[in-house]
Coordinates of C-alpha atoms in Angstrom, one line a residue:
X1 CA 0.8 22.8 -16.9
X2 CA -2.1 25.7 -17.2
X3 CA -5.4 24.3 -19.3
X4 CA -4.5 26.6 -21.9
X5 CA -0.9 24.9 -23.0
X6 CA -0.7 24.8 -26.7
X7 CA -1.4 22.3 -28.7
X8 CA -1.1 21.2 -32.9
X9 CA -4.9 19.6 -33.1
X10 CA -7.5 20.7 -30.6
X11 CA -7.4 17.3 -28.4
X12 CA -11.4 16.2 -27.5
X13 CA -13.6 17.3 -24.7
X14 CA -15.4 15.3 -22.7
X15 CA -18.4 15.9 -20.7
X16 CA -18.0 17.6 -17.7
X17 CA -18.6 15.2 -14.6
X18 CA -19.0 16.7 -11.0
X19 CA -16.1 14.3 -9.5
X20 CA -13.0 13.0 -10.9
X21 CA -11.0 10.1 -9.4
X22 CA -7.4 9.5 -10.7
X23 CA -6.7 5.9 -9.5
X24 CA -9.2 2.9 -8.9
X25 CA -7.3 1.3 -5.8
X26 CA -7.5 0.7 -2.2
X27 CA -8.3 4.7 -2.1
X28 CA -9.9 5.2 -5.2
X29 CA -12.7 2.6 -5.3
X30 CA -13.2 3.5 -1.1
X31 CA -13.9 7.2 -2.5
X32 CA -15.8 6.0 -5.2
X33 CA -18.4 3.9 -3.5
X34 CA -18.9 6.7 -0.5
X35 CA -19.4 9.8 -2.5
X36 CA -22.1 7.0 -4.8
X37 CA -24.6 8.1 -2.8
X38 CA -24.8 11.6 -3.1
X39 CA -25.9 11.5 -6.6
X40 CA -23.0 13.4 -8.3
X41 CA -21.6 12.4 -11.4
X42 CA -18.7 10.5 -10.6
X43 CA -15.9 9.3 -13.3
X44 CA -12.8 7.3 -12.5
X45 CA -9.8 7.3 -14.8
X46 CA -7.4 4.0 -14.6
X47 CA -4.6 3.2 -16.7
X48 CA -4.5 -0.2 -15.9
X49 CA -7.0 -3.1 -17.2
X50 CA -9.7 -4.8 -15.8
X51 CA -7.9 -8.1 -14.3
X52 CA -9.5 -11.4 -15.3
X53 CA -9.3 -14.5 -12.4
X54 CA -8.3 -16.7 -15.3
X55 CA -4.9 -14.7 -16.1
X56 CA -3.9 -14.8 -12.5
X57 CA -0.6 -16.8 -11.9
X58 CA -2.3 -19.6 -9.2
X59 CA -4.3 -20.9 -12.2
X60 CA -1.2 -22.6 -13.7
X61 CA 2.0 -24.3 -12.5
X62 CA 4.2 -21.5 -13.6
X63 CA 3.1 -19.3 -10.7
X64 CA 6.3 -18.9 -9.6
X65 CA 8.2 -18.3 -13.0
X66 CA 5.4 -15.0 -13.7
X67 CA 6.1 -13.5 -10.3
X68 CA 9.5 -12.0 -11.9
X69 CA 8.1 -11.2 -14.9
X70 CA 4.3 -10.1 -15.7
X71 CA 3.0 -10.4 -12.1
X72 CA 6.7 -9.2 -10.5
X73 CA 5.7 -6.2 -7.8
X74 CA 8.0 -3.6 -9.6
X75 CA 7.2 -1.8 -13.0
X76 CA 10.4 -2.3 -14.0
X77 CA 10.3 -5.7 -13.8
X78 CA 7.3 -6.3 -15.0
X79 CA 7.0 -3.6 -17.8
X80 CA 3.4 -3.9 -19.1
X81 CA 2.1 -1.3 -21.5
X82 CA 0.4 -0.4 -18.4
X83 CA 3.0 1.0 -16.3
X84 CA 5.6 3.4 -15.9
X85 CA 9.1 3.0 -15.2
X86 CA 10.5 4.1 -12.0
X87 CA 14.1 5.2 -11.5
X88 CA 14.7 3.8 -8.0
X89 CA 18.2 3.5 -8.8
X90 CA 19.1 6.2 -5.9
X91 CA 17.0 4.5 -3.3
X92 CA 17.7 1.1 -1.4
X93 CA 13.9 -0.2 -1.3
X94 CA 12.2 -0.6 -4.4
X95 CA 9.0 0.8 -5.6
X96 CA 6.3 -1.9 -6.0
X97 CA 2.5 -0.9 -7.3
X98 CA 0.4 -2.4 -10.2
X99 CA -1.7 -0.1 -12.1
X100 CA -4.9 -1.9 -12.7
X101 CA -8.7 -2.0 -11.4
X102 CA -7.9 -2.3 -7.8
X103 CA -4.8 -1.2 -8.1
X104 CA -2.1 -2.8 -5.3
X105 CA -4.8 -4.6 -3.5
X106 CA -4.5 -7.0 -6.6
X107 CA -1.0 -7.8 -5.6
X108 CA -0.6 -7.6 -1.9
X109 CA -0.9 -10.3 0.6
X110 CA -3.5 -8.5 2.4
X111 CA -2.3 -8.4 5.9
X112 CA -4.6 -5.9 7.6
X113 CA -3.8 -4.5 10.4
X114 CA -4.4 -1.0 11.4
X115 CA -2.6 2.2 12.7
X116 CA -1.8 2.5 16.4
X117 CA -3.3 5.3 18.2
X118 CA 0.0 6.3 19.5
X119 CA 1.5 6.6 15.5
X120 CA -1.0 10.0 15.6
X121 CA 0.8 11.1 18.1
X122 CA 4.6 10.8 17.5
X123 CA 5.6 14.4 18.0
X124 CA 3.6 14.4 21.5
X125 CA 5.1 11.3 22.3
X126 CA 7.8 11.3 21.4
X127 CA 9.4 14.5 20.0
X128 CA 10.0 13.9 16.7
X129 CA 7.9 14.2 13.1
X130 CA 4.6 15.8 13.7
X131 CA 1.3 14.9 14.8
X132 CA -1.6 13.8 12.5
X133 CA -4.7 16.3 12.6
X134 CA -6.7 13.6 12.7
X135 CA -6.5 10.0 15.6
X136 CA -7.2 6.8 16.1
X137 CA -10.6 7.2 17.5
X138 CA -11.5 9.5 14.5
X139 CA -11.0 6.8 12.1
X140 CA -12.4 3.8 14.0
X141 CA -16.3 3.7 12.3
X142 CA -14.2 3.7 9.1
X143 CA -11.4 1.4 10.2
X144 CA -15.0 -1.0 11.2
X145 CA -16.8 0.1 7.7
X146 CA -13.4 -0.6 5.6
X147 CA -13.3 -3.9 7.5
X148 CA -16.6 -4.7 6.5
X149 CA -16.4 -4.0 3.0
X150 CA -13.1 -5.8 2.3
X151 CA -14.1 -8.7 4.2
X152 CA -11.5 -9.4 7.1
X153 CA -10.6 -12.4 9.0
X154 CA -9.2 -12.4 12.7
X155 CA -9.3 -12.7 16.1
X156 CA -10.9 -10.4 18.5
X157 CA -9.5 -9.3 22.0
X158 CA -6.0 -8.7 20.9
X159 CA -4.4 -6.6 23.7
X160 CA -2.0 -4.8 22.1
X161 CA -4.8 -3.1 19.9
X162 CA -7.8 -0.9 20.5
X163 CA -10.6 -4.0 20.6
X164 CA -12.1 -4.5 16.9
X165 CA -13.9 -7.9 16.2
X166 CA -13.5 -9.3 12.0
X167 CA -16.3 -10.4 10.7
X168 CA -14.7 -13.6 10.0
X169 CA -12.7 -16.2 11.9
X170 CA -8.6 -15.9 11.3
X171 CA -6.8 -17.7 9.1
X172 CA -5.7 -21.1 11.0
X173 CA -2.5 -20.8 12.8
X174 CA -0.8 -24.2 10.9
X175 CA 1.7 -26.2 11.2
X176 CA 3.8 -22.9 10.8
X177 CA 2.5 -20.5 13.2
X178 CA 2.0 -23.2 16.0
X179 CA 5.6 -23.8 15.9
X180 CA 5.5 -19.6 16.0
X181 CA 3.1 -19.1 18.7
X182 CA 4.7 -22.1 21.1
X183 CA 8.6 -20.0 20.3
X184 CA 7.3 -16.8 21.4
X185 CA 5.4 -18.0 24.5
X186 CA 8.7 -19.4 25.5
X187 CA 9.8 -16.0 25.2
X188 CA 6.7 -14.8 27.2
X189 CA 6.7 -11.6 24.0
X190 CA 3.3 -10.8 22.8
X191 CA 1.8 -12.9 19.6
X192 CA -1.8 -13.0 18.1
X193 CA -3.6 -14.2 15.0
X194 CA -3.0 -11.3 12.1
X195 CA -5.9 -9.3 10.8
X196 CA -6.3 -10.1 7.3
X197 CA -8.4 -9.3 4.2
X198 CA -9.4 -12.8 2.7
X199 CA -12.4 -14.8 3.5
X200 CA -12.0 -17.8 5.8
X201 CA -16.0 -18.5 5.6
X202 CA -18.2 -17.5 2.4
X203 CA -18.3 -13.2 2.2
X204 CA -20.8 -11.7 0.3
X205 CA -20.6 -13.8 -2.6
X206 CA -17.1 -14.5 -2.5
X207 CA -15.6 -17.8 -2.0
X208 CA -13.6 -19.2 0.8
X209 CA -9.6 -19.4 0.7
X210 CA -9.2 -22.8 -0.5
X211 CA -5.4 -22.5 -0.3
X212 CA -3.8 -21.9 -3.7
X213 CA -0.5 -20.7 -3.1
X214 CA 1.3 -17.4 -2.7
X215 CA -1.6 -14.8 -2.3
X216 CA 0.7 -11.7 -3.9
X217 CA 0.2 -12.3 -8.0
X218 CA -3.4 -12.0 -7.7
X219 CA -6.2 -14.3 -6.3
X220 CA -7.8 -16.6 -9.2
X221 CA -10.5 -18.1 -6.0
X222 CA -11.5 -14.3 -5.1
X223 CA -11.2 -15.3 -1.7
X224 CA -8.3 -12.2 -1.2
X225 CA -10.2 -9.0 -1.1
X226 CA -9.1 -6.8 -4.1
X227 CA -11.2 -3.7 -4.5
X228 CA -12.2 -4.7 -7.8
X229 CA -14.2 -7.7 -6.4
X230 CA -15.8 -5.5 -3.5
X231 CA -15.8 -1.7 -3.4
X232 CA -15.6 -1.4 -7.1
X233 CA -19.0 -3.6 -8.3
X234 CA -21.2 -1.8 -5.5
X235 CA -20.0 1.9 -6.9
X236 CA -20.7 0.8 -10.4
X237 CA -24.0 -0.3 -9.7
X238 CA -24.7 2.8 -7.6
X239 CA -24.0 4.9 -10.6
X240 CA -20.1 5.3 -10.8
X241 CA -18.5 5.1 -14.0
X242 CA -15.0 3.8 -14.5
X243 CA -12.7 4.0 -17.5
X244 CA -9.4 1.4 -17.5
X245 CA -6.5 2.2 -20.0
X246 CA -6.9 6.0 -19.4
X247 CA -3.3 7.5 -18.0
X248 CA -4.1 11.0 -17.0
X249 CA -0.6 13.2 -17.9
X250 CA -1.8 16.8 -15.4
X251 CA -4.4 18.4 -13.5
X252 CA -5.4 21.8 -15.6
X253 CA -6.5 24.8 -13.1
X254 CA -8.1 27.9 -14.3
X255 CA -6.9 31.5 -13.9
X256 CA -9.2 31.3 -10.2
X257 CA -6.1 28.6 -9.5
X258 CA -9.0 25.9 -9.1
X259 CA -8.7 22.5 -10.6
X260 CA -10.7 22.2 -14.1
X261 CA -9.9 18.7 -14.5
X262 CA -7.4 16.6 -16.3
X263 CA -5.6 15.7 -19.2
X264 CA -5.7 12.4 -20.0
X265 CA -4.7 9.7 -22.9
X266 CA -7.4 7.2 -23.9
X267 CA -7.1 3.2 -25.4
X268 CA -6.6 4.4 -28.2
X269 CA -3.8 6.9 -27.4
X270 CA -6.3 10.0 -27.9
X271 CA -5.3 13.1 -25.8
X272 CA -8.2 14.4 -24.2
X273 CA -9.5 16.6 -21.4
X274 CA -11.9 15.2 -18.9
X275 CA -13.4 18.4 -17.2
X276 CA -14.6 18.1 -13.6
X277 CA -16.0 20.2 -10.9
X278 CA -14.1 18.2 -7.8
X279 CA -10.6 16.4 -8.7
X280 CA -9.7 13.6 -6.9
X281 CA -5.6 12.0 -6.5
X282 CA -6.0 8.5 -5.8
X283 CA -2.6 7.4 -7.7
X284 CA -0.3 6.2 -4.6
X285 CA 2.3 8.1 -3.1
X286 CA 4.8 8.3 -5.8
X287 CA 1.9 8.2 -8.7
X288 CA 0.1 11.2 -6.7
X289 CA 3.7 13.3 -6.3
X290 CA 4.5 13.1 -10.2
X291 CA 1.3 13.5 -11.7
X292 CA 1.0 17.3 -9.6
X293 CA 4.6 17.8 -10.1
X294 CA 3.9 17.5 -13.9
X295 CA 0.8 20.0 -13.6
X296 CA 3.1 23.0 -12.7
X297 CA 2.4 26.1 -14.8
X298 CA 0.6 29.1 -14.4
X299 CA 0.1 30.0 -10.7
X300 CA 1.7 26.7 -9.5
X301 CA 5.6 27.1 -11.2
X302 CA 7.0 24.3 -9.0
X303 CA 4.0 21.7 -9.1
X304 CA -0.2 21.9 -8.2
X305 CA -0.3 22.6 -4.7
X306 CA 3.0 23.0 -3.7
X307 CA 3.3 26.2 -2.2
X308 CA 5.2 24.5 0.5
X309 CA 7.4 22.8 -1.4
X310 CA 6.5 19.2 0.3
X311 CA 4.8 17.5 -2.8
X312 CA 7.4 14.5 -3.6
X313 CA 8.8 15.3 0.1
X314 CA 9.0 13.3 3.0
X315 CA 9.1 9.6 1.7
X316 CA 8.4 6.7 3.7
X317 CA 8.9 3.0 2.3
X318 CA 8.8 0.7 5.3
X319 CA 12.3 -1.1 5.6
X320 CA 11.5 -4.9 5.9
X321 CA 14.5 -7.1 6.9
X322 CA 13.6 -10.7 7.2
X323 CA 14.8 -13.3 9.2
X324 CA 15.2 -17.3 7.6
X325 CA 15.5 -20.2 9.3
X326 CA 14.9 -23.5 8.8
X327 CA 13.4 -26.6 11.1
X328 CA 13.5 -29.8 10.7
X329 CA 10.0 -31.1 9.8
X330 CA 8.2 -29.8 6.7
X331 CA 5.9 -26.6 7.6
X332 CA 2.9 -25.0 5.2
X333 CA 5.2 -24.4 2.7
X334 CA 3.1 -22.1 0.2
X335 CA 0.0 -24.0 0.9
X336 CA -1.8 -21.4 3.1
X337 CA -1.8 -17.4 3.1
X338 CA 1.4 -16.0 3.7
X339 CA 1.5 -13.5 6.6
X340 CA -0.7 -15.5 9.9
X341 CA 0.4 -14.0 12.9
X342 CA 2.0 -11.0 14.4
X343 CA 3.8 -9.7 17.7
X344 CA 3.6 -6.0 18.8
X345 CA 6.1 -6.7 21.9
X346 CA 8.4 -3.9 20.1
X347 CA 5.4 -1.7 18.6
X348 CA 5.8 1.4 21.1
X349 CA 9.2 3.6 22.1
X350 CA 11.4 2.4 24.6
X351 CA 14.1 4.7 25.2
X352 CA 16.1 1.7 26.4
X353 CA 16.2 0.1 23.2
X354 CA 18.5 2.9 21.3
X355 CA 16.0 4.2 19.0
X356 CA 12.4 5.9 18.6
X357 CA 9.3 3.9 17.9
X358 CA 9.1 0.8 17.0
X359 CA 8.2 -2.3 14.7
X360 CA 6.0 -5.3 14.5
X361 CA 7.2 -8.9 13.6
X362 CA 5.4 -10.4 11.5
X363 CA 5.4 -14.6 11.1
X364 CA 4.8 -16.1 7.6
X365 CA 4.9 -19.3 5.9
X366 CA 7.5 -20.3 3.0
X367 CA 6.8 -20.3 -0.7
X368 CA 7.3 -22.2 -3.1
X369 CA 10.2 -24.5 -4.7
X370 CA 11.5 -22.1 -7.2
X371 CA 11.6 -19.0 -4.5
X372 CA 12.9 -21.6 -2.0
X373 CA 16.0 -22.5 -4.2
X374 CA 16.5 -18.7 -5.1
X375 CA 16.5 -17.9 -2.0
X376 CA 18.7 -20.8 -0.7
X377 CA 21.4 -19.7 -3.9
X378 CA 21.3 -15.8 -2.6
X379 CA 22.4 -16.7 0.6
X380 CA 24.6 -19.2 0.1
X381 CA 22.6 -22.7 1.5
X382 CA 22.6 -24.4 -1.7
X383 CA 25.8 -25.8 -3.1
X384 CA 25.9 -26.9 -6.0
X385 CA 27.4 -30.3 -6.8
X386 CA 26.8 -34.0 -5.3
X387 CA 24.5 -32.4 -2.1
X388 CA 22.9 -30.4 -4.3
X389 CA 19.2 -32.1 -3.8
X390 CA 19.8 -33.0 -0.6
X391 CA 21.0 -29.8 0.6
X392 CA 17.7 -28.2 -0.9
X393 CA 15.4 -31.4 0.5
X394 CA 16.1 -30.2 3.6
X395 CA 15.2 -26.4 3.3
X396 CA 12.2 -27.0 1.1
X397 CA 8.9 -26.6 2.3
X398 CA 10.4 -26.1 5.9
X399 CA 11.1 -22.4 6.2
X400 CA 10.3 -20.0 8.6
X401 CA 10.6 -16.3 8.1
X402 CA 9.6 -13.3 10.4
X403 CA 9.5 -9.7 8.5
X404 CA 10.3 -6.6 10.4
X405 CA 8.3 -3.9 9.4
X406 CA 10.4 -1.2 11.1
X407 CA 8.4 2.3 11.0
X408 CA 10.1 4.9 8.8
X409 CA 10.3 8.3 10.1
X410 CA 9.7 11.2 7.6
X411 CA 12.8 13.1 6.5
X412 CA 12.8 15.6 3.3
X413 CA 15.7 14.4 1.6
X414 CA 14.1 11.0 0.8
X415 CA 11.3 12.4 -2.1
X416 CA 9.8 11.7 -5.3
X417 CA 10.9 13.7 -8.2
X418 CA 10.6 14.4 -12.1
X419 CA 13.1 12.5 -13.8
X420 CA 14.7 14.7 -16.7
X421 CA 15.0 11.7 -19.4
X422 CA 13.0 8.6 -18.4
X423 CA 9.7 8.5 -19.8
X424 CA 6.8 6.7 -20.1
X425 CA 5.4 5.5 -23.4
X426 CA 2.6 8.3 -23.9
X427 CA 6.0 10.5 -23.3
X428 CA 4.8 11.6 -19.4
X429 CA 8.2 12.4 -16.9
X430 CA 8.8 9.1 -15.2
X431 CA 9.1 9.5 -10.9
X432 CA 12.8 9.4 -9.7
X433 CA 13.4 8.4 -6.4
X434 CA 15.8 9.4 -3.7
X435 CA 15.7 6.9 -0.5
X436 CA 18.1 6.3 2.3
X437 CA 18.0 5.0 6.0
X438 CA 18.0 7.0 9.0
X439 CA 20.6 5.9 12.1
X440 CA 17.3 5.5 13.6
X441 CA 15.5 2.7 11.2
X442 CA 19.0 1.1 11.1
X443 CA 19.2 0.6 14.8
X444 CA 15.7 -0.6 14.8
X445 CA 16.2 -3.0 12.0
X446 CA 18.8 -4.5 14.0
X447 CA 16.8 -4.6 17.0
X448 CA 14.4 -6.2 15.3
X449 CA 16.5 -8.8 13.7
X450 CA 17.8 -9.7 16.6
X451 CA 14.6 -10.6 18.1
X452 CA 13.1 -12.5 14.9
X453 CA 16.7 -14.8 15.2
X454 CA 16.2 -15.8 18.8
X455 CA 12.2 -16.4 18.0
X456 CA 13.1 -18.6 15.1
X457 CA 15.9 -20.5 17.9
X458 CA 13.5 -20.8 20.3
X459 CA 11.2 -22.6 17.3
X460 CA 14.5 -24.7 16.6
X461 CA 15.5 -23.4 13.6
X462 CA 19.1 -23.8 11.8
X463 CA 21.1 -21.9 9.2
X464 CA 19.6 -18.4 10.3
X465 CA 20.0 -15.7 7.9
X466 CA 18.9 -12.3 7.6
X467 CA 18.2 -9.9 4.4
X468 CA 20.0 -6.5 5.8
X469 CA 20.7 -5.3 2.5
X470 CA 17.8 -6.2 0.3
X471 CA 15.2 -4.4 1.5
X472 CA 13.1 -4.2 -1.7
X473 CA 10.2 -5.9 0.0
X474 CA 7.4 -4.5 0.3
X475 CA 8.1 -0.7 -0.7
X476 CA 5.0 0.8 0.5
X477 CA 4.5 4.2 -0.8
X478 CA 3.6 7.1 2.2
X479 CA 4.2 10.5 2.6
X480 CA 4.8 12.7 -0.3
X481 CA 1.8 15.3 0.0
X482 CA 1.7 15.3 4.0
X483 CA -1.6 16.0 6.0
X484 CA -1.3 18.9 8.6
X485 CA -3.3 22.2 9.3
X486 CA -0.7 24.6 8.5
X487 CA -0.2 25.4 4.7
X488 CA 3.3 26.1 5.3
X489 CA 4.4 22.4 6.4
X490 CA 1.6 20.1 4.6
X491 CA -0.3 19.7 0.9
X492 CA -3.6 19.1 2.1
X493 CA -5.6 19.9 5.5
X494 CA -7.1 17.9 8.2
X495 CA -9.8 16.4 5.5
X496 CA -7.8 15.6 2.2
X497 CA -8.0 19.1 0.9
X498 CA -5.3 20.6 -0.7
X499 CA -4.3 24.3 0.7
X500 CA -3.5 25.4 -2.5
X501 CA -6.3 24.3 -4.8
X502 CA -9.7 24.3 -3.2
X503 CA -11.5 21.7 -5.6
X504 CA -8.7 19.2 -5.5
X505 CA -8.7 16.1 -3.1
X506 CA -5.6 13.6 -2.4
X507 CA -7.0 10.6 -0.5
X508 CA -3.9 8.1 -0.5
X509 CA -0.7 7.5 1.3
X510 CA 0.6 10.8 0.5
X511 CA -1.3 12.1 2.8
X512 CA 0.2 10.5 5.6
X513 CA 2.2 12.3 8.1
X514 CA 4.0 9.2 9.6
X515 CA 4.3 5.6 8.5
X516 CA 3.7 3.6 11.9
X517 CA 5.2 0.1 11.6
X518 CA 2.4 -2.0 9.6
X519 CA 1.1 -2.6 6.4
X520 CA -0.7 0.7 5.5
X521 CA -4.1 -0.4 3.4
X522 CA -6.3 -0.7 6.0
X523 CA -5.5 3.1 7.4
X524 CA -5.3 3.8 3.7
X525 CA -8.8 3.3 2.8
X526 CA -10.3 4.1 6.5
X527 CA -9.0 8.0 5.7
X528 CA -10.5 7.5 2.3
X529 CA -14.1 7.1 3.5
X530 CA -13.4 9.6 6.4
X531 CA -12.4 12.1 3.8
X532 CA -15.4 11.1 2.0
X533 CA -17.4 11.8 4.7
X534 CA -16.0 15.0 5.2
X535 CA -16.9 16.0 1.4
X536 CA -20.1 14.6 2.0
X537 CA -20.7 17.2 5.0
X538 CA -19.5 20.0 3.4
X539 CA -21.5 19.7 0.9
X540 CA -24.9 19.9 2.9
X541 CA -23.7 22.9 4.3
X542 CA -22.5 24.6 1.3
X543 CA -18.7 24.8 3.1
X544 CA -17.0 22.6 0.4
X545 CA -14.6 25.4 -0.9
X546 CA -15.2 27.7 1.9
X547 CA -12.2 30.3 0.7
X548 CA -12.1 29.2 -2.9
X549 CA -15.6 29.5 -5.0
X550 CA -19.0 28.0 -4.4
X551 CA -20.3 24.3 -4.6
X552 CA -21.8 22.9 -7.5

């Protein structure tokens, strides 16, 4: 919508600040803290709250019970005056985010690993998608900086991946991922200790994992890195300001077709306009796609930045299938972080295998006895009646499951767009969402199933089952405002810019061009500082908006 859209009441102004971030999450607080030390004025709006340890689900025995209601991963589920509803009804993977100070790094188990150098390189490789702009190697004193300022526990000398060393130790294999490891030697297939973000030793002030259950509804020790106990205090005390409850409804542009800032509504339900020399998306890749969708107007009739026509384009969720079994001697149950090892035996193409690129197992421990019997009752292990209880004696507490985190290949059809009648409750266009699976993801979900059931034989397991259909976990959110050098098939350019608008900045996993097969947040927030950097260098040398006005 253009700045000047009419309004009843003039709505407040508020002082103009030289950098505006829309989203305090994995991105967001990353941008934040780099751009700190330039000096600027720098503002971040969040509609979500401040979370307090004491609310979080592991302090009280009903952790289970608030993980399908206020803490589920979906909006819709979980429908706090914070969120907005999603209509996912057209897609078979789920949306899951949380709209708070840290965003989804509150909620997500924190598995770490990183992109592959070859995922830069699909088209090259492999002759399909496209190429990044940017690689591996351009990313890796950010992947090492990011890894630092989460705080991330592993292993170093991992072959499968370009050598890194954690700065802590990993997370102990267990009971769990010995039985793992000792299946998969067996199987002479590649295995090694996961990256991930939570503190095995003291970390800068944080607290040790001291097990409390399921890391995913938040982490009441602090011992999970969420970017509101590490990015977000050191930007706030270098000069950042940050403003929760705030839901921003557009970017407003000027008749030059540069970004002038945003409108946004305050705790009090206020519509304002936060004005802004540099705009910044930081909102996820379906929270990014609708917010410039819902800015069209003026010189930008089909969305901000969308001259191409890719903004809501181009969707990837990561399909997950995972593979249950169960052994006959009780494992870690919930008592330990979820995800604690990996194998990238099926990581790279083989042309042999039916399919193009690939997917990493991933070996976790169970949860607890409620998702245990739900689980148990969806798939038809728990009868009810006189072996009732000892039907679930023997399942609880001694499950294994391996996730497939098949890499989703970009296609145009699967997209975020406006939806014409769902709203949100300051009346904003909730996101609609169009999802289905290629041949090629369903060949390599099946590939990959196959190889998580005979892992979980080899480890002895019984009553094998796999999720083919519900495929709502984890629903990470890539794509929808692509990276590339030409403004004709990509939103922004090789450093987060956006061809269209030269002021405005998109810095999470829309900008990706492919999805590789891991959890993104580490390769999230290492482009985040390396497009900070990039904004950093251009404005030494006056270059910022070369083609588009002058630097402030």
């Amino acid at each position: 919508m253009a700045e000047n859209s009419a309004h009843s009441t003039p709505r407040p102004t508020d002082e103009k600040v030289d950098v505006l971030i829309i989203g305090s999450g994995a991105s967001g607080a990353a941008v934040a803290w780099s751009l700190a030390d330039t000096r600027m004025r720098i503002l971040c709006l969040e509609q979500g709250d401040w979370m307090k340890p004491i609310d979080f689900p592991s302090n009280g025995r009903d952790w289970e019970a608030r993980r399908y209601s206020d803490f589920d991963s979906s909006p819709n589920r979980r429908g706090r005056d914070t969120d907005y509803p999603v209509n996912d009804a057209d897609s078979i993977m789920k949306v899951a985010n949380f709209n708070a100070v840290g965003g989804g790094t509150v909620m997500y188990t924190a598995h770490f690993p990183r992109l592959h150098p070859s995922d830069f390189h699909v088209k090259t490789l492999d002759g399909v998608a496209d190429d990044w702009p940017v690689d591996y190697w351009t990313l890796e004193k950010y992947f090492a900086e990011n890894d630092r300022m989460m705080g991330v526990a592993g292993l170093a000398g991992d072959p499968a991946v370009p050598a890194h060393t954690p700065p802590m130790p990993p997370v102990p294999l267990g009971r769990t991922g010995t039985r793992y490891a000792q299946a998969t030697n067996n199987l002479g297939w590649h295995w090694w200790p996961s990256d991930i973000a939570i503190a095995t030793t003291e970390y800068e002030g944080r607290a040790a994992c001291i097990n409390l259950g399921h890391c995913t509804p938040g982490c009441a020790q602090g011992a999970k890195a969420s970017t509101d106990i590490t990015y977000w205090p050191q930007a706030l005390r270098a000069g950042v300001e940050l403003r929760s409850r705030c839901r921003v409804r557009e970017i407003t542009t000027g008749a030059d077709g540069m970004a002038t800032g945003a409108v946004y509504y305050d705790p009090d339900g206020v519509e304002r306009f936060q004005p802004a020399e540099l705009v910044i998306m930081a909102a996820n890749g379906v929270g990014t796609p609708r917010l410039l969708l819902n800015s069209a107007g003026g010189a930008h009739p089909n969305g901000l930045a969308n001259s191409s026509g890719l903004v809501g384009r181009n969707l990837m969720m990561h399909p997950w299938p995972m593979v249950t079994g169960y052994v006959d001697e009780e494992m870690d149950g919930d008592r330990a972080p979820q995800t604690v090892m990996w194998s990238k035996e099926f990581y790279e193409t083989d042309p042999a295998r039916g399919f193009l690129r690939g997917y990493t197992l991933q070996y976790s421990r169970g949860t607890g006895p409620v998702n245990e019997a739900l689980l148990a009752l969806g798939r038809g292990l728990l009868p009810w009646g006189r072996d009732h209880h000892k039907a679930y004696r023997s399942m609880l507490y001694r499950r294994l499951q391996i996730g497939v985190a098949c890499e989703d290949l970009p296609e145009e059809h699967n997209r975020v767009t406006l939806d014409p009648t769902l709203k949100d409750s300051h009346g904003i266009p909730a996101p609609r969402i169009d999802y289905t699976l290629s041949e090629n993801t369903q060949a390599m979900m099946e590939h990959g199933i196959a190889r998580a059931t005979e892992i979980l034989e080899e480890a002895g397991a019984a009553n094998i089952s796999s999720s083919t259909t519900a495929l709502n976990y984890p629903g990470h959110l890539l794509g929808t405002a692509r990276m590339g050098t030409d403004p004709a098939r990509s939103v922004v350019n090789e450093w987060g810019r956006c061809h269209d608008v030269k002021n405005l900045f998109i810095v999470d996993g829309s900008i990706w061009v492919t999805s590789g097969g891991v959890n993104p947040t580490s390769t999230i927030q290492a482009l985040a500082l390396y497009i900070a950097d990039c904004i950093k260098q251009r404005l030494a040398d006056a270059t910022l908006f070369d083609g588009g006005g002058g630097n402030f």
